[in-house]
Short mmCIF file of C-alpha atoms and ligand atoms in Angstrom, two decimals:
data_model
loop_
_atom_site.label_atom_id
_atom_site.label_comp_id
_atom_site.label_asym_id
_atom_site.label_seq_id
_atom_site.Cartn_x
_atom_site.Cartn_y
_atom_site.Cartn_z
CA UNK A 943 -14.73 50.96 -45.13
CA UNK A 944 -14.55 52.20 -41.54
CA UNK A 945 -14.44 51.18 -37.85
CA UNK A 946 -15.70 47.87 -37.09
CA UNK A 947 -16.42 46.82 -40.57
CA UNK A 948 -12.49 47.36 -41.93
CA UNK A 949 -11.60 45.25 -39.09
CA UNK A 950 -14.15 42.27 -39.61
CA UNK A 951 -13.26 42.24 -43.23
CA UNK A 952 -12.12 38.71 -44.67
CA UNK A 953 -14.07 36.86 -41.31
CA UNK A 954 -15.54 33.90 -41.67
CA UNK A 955 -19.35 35.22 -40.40
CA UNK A 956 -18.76 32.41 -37.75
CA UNK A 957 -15.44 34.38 -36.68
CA UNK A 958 -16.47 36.76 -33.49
CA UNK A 959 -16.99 39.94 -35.53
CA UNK A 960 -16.28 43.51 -34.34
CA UNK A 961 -19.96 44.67 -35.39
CA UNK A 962 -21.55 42.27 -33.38
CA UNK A 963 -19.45 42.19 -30.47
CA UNK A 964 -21.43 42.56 -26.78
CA UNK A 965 -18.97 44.90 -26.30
CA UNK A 966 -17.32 46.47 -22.90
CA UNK A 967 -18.51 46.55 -19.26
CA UNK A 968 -17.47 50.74 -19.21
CA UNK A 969 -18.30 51.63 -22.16
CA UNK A 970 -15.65 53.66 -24.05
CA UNK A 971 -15.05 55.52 -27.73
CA UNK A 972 -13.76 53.71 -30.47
CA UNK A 973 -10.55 53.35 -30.64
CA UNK A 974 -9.57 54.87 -33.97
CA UNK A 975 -7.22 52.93 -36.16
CA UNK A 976 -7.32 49.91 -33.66
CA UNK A 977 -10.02 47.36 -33.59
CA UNK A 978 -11.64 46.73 -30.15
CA UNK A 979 -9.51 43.09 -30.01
CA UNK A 980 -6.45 44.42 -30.94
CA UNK A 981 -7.06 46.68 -28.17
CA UNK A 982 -7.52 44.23 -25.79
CA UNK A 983 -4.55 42.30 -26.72
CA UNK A 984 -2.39 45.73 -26.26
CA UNK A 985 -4.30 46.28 -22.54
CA UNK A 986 -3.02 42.79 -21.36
CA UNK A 987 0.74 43.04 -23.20
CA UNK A 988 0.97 46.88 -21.35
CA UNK A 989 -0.40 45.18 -17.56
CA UNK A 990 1.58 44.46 -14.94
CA UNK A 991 0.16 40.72 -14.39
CA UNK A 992 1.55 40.03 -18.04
CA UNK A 993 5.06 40.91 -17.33
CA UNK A 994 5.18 38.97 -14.01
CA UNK A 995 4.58 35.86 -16.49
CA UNK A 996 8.37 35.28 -17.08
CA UNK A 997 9.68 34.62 -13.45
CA UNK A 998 6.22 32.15 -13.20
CA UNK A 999 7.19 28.48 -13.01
CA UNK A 1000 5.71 26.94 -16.24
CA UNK A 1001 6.98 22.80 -14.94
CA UNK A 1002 10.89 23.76 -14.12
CA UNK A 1003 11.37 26.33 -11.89
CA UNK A 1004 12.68 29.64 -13.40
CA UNK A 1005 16.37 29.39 -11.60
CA UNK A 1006 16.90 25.92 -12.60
CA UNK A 1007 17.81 26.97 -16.22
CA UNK A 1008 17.18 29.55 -18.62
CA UNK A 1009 16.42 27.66 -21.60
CA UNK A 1010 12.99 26.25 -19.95
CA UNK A 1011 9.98 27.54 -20.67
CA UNK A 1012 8.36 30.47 -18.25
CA UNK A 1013 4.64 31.09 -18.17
CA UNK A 1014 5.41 34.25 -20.34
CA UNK A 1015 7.39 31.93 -23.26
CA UNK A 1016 4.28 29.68 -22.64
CA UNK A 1017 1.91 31.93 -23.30
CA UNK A 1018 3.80 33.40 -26.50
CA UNK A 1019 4.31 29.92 -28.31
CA UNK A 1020 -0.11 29.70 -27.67
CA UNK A 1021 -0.74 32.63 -29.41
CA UNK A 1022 1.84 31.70 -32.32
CA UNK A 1023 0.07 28.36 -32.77
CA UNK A 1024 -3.35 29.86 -32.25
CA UNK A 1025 -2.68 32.85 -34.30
CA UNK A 1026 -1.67 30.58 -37.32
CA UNK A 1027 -4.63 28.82 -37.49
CA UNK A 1028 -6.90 31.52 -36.74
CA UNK A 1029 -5.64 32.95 -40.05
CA UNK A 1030 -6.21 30.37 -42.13
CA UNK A 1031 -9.88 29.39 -40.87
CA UNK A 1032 -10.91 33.41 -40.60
CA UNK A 1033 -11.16 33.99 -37.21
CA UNK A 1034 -10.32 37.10 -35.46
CA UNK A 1035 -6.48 37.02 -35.24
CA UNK A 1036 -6.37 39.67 -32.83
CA UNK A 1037 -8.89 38.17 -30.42
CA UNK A 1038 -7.38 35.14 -30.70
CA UNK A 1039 -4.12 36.14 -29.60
CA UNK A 1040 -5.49 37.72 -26.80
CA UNK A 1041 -7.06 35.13 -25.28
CA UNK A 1042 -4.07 33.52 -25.59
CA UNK A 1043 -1.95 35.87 -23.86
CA UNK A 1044 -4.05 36.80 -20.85
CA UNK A 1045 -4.76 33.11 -20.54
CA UNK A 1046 -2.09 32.23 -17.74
CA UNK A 1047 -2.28 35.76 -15.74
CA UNK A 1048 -4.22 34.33 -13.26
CA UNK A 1049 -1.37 31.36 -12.41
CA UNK A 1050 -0.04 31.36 -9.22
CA UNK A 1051 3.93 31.19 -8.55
CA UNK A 1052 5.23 27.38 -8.60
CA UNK A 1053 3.16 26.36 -11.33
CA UNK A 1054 0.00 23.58 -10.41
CA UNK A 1055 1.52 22.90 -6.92
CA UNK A 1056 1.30 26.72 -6.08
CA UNK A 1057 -2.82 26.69 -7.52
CA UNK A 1058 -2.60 23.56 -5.46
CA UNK A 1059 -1.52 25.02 -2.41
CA UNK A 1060 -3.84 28.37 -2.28
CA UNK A 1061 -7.03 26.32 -3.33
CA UNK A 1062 -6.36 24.29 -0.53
CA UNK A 1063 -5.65 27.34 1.79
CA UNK A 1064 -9.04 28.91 0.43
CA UNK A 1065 -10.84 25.95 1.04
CA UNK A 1066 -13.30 27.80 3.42
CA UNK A 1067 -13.63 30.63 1.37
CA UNK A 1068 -14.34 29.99 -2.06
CA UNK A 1069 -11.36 28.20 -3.18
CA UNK A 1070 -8.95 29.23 -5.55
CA UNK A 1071 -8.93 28.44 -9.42
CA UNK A 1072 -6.16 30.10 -11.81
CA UNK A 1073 -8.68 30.23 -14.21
CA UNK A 1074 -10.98 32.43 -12.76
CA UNK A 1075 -8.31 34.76 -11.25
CA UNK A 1076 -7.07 35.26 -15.10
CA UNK A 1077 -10.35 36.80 -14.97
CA UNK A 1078 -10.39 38.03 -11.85
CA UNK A 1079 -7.27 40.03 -12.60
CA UNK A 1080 -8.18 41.08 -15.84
CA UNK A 1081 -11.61 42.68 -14.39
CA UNK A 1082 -10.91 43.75 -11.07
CA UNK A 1083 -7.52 43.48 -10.21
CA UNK A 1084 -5.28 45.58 -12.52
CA UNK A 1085 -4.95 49.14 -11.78
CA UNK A 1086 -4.22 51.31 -15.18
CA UNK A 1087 -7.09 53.56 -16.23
CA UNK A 1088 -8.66 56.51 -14.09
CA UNK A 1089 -12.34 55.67 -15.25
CA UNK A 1090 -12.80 52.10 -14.22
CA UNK A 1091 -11.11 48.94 -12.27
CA UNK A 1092 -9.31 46.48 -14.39
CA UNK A 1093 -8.73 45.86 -18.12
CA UNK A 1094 -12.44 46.07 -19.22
CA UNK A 1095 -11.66 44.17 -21.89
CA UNK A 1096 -14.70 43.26 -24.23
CA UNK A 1097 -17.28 40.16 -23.49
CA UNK A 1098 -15.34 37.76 -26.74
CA UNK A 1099 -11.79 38.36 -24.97
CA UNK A 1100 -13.32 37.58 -21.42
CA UNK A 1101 -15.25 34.33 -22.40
CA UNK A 1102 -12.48 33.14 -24.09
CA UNK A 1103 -10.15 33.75 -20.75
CA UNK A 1104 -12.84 31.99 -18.21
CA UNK A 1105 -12.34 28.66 -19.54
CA UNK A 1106 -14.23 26.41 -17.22
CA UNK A 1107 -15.56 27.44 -13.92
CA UNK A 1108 -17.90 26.10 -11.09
CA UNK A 1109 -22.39 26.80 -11.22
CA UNK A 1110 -21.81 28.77 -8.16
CA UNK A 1111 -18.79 30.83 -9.72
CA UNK A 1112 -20.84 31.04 -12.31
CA UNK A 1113 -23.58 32.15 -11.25
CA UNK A 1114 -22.21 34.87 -9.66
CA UNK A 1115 -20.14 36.21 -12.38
CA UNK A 1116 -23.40 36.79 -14.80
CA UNK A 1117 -22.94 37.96 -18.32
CA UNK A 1118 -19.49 35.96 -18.57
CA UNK A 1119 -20.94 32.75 -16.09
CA UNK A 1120 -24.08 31.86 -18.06
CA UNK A 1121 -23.05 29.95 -20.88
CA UNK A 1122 -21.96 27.25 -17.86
CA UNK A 1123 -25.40 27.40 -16.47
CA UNK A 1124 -26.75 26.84 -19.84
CA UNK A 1125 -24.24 24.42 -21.13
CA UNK A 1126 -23.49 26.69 -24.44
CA UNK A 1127 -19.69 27.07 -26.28
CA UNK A 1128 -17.77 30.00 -26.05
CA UNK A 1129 -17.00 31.23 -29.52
CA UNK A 1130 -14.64 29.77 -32.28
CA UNK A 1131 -11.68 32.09 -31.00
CA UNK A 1132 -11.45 30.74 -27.11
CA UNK A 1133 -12.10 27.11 -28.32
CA UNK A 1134 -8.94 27.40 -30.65
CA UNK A 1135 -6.88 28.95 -27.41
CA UNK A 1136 -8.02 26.19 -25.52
CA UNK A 1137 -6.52 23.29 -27.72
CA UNK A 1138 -3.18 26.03 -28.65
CA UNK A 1139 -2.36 25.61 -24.95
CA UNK A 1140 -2.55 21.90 -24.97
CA UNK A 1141 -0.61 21.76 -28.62
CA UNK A 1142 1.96 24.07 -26.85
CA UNK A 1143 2.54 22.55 -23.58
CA UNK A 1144 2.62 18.59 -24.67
CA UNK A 1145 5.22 19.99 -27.08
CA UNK A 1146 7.31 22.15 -25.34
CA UNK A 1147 7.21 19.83 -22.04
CA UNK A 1148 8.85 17.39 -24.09
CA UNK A 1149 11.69 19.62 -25.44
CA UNK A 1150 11.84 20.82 -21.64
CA UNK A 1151 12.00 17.33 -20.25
CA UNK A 1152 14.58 16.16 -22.67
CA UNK A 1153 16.50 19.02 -22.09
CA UNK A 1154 16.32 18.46 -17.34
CA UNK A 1155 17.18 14.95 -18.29
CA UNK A 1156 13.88 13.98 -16.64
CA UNK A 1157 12.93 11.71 -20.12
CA UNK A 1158 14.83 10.03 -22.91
CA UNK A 1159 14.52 9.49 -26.57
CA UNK A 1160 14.19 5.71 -25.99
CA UNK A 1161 11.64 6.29 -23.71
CA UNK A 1162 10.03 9.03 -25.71
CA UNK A 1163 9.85 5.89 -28.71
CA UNK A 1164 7.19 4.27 -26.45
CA UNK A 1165 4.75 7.59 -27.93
CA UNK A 1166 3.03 6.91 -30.99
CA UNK A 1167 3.39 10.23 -32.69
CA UNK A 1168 6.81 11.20 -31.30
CA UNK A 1169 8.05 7.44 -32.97
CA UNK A 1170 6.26 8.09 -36.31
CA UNK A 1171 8.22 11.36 -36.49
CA UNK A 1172 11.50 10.51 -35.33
CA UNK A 1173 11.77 7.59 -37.62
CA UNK A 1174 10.94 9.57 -40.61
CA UNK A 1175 12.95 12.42 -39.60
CA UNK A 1176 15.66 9.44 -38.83
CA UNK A 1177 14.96 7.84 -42.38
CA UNK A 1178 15.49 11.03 -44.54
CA UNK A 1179 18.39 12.47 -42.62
CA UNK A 1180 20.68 9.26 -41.25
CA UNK A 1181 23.24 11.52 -39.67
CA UNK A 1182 21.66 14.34 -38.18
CA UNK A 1183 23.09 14.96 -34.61
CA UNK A 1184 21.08 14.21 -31.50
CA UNK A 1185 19.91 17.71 -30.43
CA UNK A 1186 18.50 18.39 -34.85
CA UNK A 1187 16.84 15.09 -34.34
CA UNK A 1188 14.74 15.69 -31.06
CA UNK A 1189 13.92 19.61 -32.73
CA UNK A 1190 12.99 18.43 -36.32
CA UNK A 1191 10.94 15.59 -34.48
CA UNK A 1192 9.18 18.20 -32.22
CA UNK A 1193 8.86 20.56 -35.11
CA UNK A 1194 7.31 17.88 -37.19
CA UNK A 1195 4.84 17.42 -34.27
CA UNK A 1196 3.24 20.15 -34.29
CA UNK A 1197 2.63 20.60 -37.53
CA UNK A 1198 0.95 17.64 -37.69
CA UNK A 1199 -1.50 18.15 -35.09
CA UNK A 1200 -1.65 21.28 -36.07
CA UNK A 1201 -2.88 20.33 -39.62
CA UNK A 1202 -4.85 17.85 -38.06
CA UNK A 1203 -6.90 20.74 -35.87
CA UNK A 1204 -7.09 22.74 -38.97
CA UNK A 1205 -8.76 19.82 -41.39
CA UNK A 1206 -10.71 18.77 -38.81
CA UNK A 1207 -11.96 21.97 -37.69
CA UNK A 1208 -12.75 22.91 -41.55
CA UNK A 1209 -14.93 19.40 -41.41
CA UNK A 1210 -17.11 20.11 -38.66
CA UNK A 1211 -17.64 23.74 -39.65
CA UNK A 1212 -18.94 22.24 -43.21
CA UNK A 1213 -21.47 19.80 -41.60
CA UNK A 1214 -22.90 22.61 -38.83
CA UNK A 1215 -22.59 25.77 -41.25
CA UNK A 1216 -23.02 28.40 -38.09
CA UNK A 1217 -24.14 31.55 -39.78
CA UNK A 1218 -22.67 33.89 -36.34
CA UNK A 1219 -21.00 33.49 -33.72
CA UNK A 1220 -24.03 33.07 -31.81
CA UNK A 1221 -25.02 29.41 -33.94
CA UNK A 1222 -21.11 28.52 -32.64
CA UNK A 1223 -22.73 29.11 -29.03
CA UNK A 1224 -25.26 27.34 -29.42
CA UNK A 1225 -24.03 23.73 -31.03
CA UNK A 1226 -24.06 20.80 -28.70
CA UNK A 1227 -19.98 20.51 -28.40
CA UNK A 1228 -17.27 22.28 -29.44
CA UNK A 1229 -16.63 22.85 -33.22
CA UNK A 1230 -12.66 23.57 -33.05
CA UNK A 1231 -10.95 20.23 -32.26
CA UNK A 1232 -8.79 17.34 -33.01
CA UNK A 1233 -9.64 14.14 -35.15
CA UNK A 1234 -10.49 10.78 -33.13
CA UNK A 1235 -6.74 9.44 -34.19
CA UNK A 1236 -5.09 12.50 -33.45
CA UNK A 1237 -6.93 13.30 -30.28
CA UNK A 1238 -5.85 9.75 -29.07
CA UNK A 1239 -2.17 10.21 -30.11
CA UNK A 1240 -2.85 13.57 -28.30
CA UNK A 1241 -4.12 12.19 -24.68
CA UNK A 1242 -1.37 9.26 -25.27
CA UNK A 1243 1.66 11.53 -25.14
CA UNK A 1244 -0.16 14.06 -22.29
CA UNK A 1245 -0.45 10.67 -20.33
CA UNK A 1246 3.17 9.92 -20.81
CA UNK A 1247 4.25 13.83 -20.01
CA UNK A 1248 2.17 13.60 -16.77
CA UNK A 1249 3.76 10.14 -15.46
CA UNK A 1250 7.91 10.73 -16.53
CA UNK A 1251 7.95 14.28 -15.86
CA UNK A 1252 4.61 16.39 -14.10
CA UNK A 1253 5.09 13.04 -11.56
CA UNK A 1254 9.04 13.26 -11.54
CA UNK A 1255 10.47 13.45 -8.09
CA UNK A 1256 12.74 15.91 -9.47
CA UNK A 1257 9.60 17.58 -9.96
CA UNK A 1258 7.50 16.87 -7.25
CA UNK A 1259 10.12 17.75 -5.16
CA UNK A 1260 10.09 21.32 -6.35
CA UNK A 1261 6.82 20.87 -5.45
CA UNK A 1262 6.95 20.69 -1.72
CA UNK A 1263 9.33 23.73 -1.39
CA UNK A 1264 6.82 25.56 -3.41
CA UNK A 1265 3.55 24.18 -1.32
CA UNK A 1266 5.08 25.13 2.01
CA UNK A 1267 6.35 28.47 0.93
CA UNK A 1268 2.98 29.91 -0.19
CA UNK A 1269 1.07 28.07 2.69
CA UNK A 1270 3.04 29.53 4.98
CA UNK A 1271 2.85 33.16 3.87
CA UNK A 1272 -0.65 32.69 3.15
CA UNK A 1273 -1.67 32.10 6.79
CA UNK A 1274 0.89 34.60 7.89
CA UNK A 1275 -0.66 37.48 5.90
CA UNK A 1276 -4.39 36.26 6.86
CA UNK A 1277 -3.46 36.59 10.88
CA UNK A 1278 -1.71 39.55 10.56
CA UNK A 1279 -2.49 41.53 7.46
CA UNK A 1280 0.15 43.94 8.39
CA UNK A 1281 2.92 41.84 6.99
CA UNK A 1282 1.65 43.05 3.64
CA UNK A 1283 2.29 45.89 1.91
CA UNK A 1284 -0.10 48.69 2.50
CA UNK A 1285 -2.25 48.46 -0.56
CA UNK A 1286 -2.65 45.03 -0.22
CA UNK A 1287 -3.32 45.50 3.54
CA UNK A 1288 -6.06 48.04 2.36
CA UNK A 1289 -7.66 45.84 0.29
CA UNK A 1290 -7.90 43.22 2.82
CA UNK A 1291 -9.86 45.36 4.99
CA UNK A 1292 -11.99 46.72 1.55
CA UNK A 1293 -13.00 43.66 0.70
CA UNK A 1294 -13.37 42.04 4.77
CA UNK A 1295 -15.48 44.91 5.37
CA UNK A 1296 -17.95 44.16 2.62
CA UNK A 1297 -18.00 40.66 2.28
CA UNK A 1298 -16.51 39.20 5.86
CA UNK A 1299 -13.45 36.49 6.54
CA UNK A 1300 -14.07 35.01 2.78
CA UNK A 1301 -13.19 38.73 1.31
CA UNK A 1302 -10.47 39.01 3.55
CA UNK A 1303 -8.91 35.54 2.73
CA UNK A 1304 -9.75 36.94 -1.47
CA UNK A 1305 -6.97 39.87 -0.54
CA UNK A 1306 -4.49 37.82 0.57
CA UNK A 1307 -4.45 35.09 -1.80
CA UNK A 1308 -4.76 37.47 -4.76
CA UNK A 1309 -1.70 38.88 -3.07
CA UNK A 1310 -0.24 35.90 -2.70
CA UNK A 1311 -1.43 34.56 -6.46
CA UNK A 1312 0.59 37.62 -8.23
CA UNK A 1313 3.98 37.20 -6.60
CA UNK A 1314 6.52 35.77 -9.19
CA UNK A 1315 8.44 32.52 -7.85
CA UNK A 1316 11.07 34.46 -6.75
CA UNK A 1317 9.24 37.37 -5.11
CA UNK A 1318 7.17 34.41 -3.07
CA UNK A 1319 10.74 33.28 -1.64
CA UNK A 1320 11.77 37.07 -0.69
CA UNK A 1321 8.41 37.46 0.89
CA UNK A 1322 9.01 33.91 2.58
CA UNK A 1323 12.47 35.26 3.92
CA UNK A 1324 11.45 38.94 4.65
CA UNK A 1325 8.12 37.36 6.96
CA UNK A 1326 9.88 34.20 8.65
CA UNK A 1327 13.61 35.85 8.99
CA UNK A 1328 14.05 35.77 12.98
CA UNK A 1329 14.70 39.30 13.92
CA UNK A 1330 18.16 40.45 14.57
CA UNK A 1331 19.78 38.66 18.13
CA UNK A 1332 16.48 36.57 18.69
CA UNK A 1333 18.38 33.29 17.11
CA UNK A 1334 21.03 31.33 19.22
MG1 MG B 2869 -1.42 27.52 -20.49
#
């Protein structure tokens, strides 16, 4: 058995297969002993919008402790979730994981008060969604092979990245847009991602939140599922010591929604029995997801996470440093693109001399979008420093 065939063995024929994948923008020659997705999933690990992910504000700020999660831990524990059940329901592990790790590369510094901050500084010119600029820097913005811009990663990997998106976005990103214009799914692999990075983020933010001191185990009690664990985990081991209890607890978590995802999952793929990939496109709703109960338990403890900790002052206070620092170089580099370094001054006037102020404004904030959270505060201090013997 050879090329795409060896690597589509054991699939579910529901799975996104190698054979009938819609393939790459440029095309390109197979690439020998590596499937097309396992290619992909090397492009975006090699990329320099990958690395960056560790010094990216996940909820706590990178210097505030090194034990919290970074957008680059983040995005590691999503594919480890993802990848698991992707093996057991015989989806394409490889395009699964990378879906999962180019998922965040389009996050701004600061977390969802730095997305915040540039939408609202793009406001007049298109906006700004991390989403889409996962996307965006996947096809257009990283600079690694002579023959073409970007990644050019295959159709599966790119639908699974562009998660949601406006009609006008997409309409105007065709082959990757339409399945929002017609209201069709995305394929089994980028509906499990999805639902990994909500498994992985209610779960880790409570680890992280325990850990800052923003939340408590008494107040963590008032969650359905983290009670139902930590009693049982109580029960069976009466003296375990407080920081065993709150990982067993967590541990215990996951698998359980994780199961949940799985069984449930298995059910609805019985009852719609999609032949390809393209039948998983074309059902009414999404076939990976959660059972009612666990969905509910799901939404309860994302509810809690967003009131005691997203909604912390500690938190939101972050959050106003953060806001301020990209607004401010934002307008900086739009009235005077020669603050920025020389490539991205170039592309400013590329992209201003094709498509006016909006293409302009598209250079600077996908400048400003890739800086790390500290490289944001160097820039910050490099651009507003007074020159030497101007201060009193
Ligand atoms: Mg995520």
């Amino acid at each position: 058995m050879t090329g795409a065939l060896a690597h589509d063995a054991h699939l579910a024929p529901c799975a996104a297969l190698e054979a009938t994948s819609r393939g790459r923008r440029h095309p390109e020659a197979p690439a020998g002993y590596r499937g097309e997705f396992q290619r992909d999933r090397d492009r975006i690990v090699h990329c320099n919008a990958f690395r960056r992910l560790v010094y990216k504000t996940q909820v706590f700020v990178n210097h505030e402790g090194d034990l919290f999660r970074t957008r680059l831990t983040h995005s590691l524990e999503v594919a480890q979730i993802a990848r698991t059940v992707a093996r057991t329901l015989a989806l394409s592990e490889p395009l699964t994981e990378a879906i999962c790790l180019a998922h965040d590369l389009g996050h701004t510094p600061f977390g969802h008060a730095g997305q915040d901050a540039l939408n609202e500084c793009m406001r007049d010119y298109g906006g700004f969604e991390h989403n889409l600029q996962s996307l965006r820097v996947v096809d257009e913005l990283e600079e690694r092979y002579a023959a073409f811009q970007g990644l050019n990663l295959t159709f599966e990997t790119r639908e699974g990245i562009l998660k949601h998106c406006s009609l006008a976005n997409a309409r105007r990103l065709g082959d990757v847009g339409r399945r929002f214009i017609e209201r069709r799914q995305p394929g089994l692999e980028a509906q499990l991602a999805n639902l990994a990075d909500a498994i992985a983020y209610n779960n880790h933010d409570v680890d992280d939140g325990l850990r800052a001191g923003l939340i408590s185990v008494e107040e963590l009690n008032e969650v359905t599922i983290f009670r139902r664990h930590h009693d049982a985990v109580r029960a069976l081991f009466p003296s375990i010591g407080p920081r065993r209890l709150v990982h067993e607890t967590i541990r215990r978590m996951i698998n359980d929604v994780v199961t949940d995802l799985i069984e449930e999952t298995r059910r609805r793929l019985e009852a719609a029995m999609p032949a390809s990939i393209d039948e998983v496109r074309a059902q009414d709703g999404p076939l990976v997801a959660f059972s009612a109960t666990s969905a509910e338990e799901h939404y309860e403890l994302k509810r809690f996470l967003r009131r005691r900790v997203y909604e912390h002052e500690r938190v939101t206070g972050m959050r106003e440093g953060a806001v301020r620092t990209l607004r401010e170089l934002f307008h900086a580099f739009l009235a005077d693109l020669a603050l920025m370094p020389a490539e991205h001054r170039d592309n400013a006037l590329r992209l201003e001399a094709e498509l006016g102020a909006a293409g302009r404004a598209r250079a600077v904030a996908d400048y400003v979008a890739g800086m790390t959270d500290r490289y944001a505060f160097l820039e910050h201090e490099r651009v507003f420093r007074p020159a030497p013997g101007t201060s009193c």
